[in-house]
């Protein structure tokens, strides 16, 4: 199987399934807090990539 940016590895698929099962157990407030943290981490990652690939 060829792995591209659009595909997940088998290990990633498994981790995603485990995460999905864990998410089902969260309360609405816990899920909202997790979503907030994930979006924040994504923004930080974007800033790091921007700094790495576009140095001033």
mmCIF file of C-alpha atoms in Angstrom:
data_model
loop_
_atom_site.group_PDB
_atom_site.id
_atom_site.type_symbol
_atom_site.label_atom_id
_atom_site.label_comp_id
_atom_site.label_asym_id
_atom_site.label_seq_id
_atom_site.Cartn_x
_atom_site.Cartn_y
_atom_site.Cartn_z
ATOM 1 C CA UNK A 1 0.000 0.000 0.000
ATOM 2 C CA UNK A 2 1.375 3.382 -0.978
ATOM 3 C CA UNK A 3 1.271 6.018 1.757
ATOM 4 C CA UNK A 4 0.500 9.568 0.725
ATOM 5 C CA UNK A 5 -0.357 12.681 2.703
ATOM 6 C CA UNK A 6 -4.059 11.881 2.224
ATOM 7 C CA UNK A 7 -3.795 8.295 3.544
ATOM 8 C CA UNK A 8 -3.279 7.058 7.071
ATOM 9 C CA UNK A 9 -1.054 4.154 8.011
ATOM 10 C CA UNK A 10 -2.624 1.117 9.636
ATOM 11 C CA UNK A 11 -1.147 2.226 12.959
ATOM 12 C CA UNK A 12 -2.678 5.699 12.553
ATOM 13 C CA UNK A 13 -6.059 4.157 11.698
ATOM 14 C CA UNK A 14 -5.884 2.075 14.880
ATOM 15 C CA UNK A 15 -4.948 5.081 17.019
ATOM 16 C CA UNK A 16 -7.821 7.032 15.463
ATOM 17 C CA UNK A 17 -10.287 4.246 16.311
ATOM 18 C CA UNK A 18 -9.038 4.117 19.922
ATOM 19 C CA UNK A 19 -9.352 7.902 20.151
ATOM 20 C CA UNK A 20 -12.879 7.799 18.726
ATOM 21 C CA UNK A 21 -13.877 5.275 21.382
ATOM 22 C CA UNK A 22 -12.396 7.495 24.115
ATOM 23 C CA UNK A 23 -14.165 10.591 22.762
ATOM 24 C CA UNK A 24 -17.534 8.849 23.052
ATOM 25 C CA UNK A 25 -16.971 8.656 26.817
ATOM 26 C CA UNK A 26 -16.384 12.415 27.236
ATOM 27 C CA UNK A 27 -18.926 14.889 28.508
ATOM 28 C CA UNK A 28 -19.833 17.833 26.282
ATOM 29 C CA UNK A 29 -17.621 20.153 28.345
ATOM 30 C CA UNK A 30 -14.658 17.763 28.193
ATOM 31 C CA UNK A 31 -15.073 17.380 24.432
ATOM 32 C CA UNK A 32 -15.204 21.161 23.965
ATOM 33 C CA UNK A 33 -12.040 21.608 26.041
ATOM 34 C CA UNK A 34 -10.238 18.935 24.012
ATOM 35 C CA UNK A 35 -11.324 20.540 20.757
ATOM 36 C CA UNK A 36 -10.077 23.921 21.951
ATOM 37 C CA UNK A 37 -6.685 22.432 22.861
ATOM 38 C CA UNK A 38 -6.402 20.608 19.527
ATOM 39 C CA UNK A 39 -7.171 23.761 17.522
ATOM 40 C CA UNK A 40 -4.669 25.736 19.625
ATOM 41 C CA UNK A 41 -1.963 23.099 19.054
ATOM 42 C CA UNK A 42 -2.676 23.211 15.316
ATOM 43 C CA UNK A 43 -2.216 26.977 15.310
ATOM 44 C CA UNK A 44 1.072 26.645 17.202
ATOM 45 C CA UNK A 45 2.222 24.003 14.697
ATOM 46 C CA UNK A 46 1.312 26.311 11.810
ATOM 47 C CA UNK A 47 3.323 29.133 13.405
ATOM 48 C CA UNK A 48 6.338 26.841 13.870
ATOM 49 C CA UNK A 49 6.197 25.716 10.236
ATOM 50 C CA UNK A 50 5.871 29.316 9.112
ATOM 51 C CA UNK A 51 8.940 30.286 11.159
ATOM 52 C CA UNK A 52 10.960 27.298 9.943
ATOM 53 C CA UNK A 53 10.189 27.687 6.247
ATOM 54 C CA UNK A 54 9.944 31.484 6.027
ATOM 55 C CA UNK A 55 12.710 32.843 8.261
ATOM 56 C CA UNK A 56 12.695 36.626 8.520
#
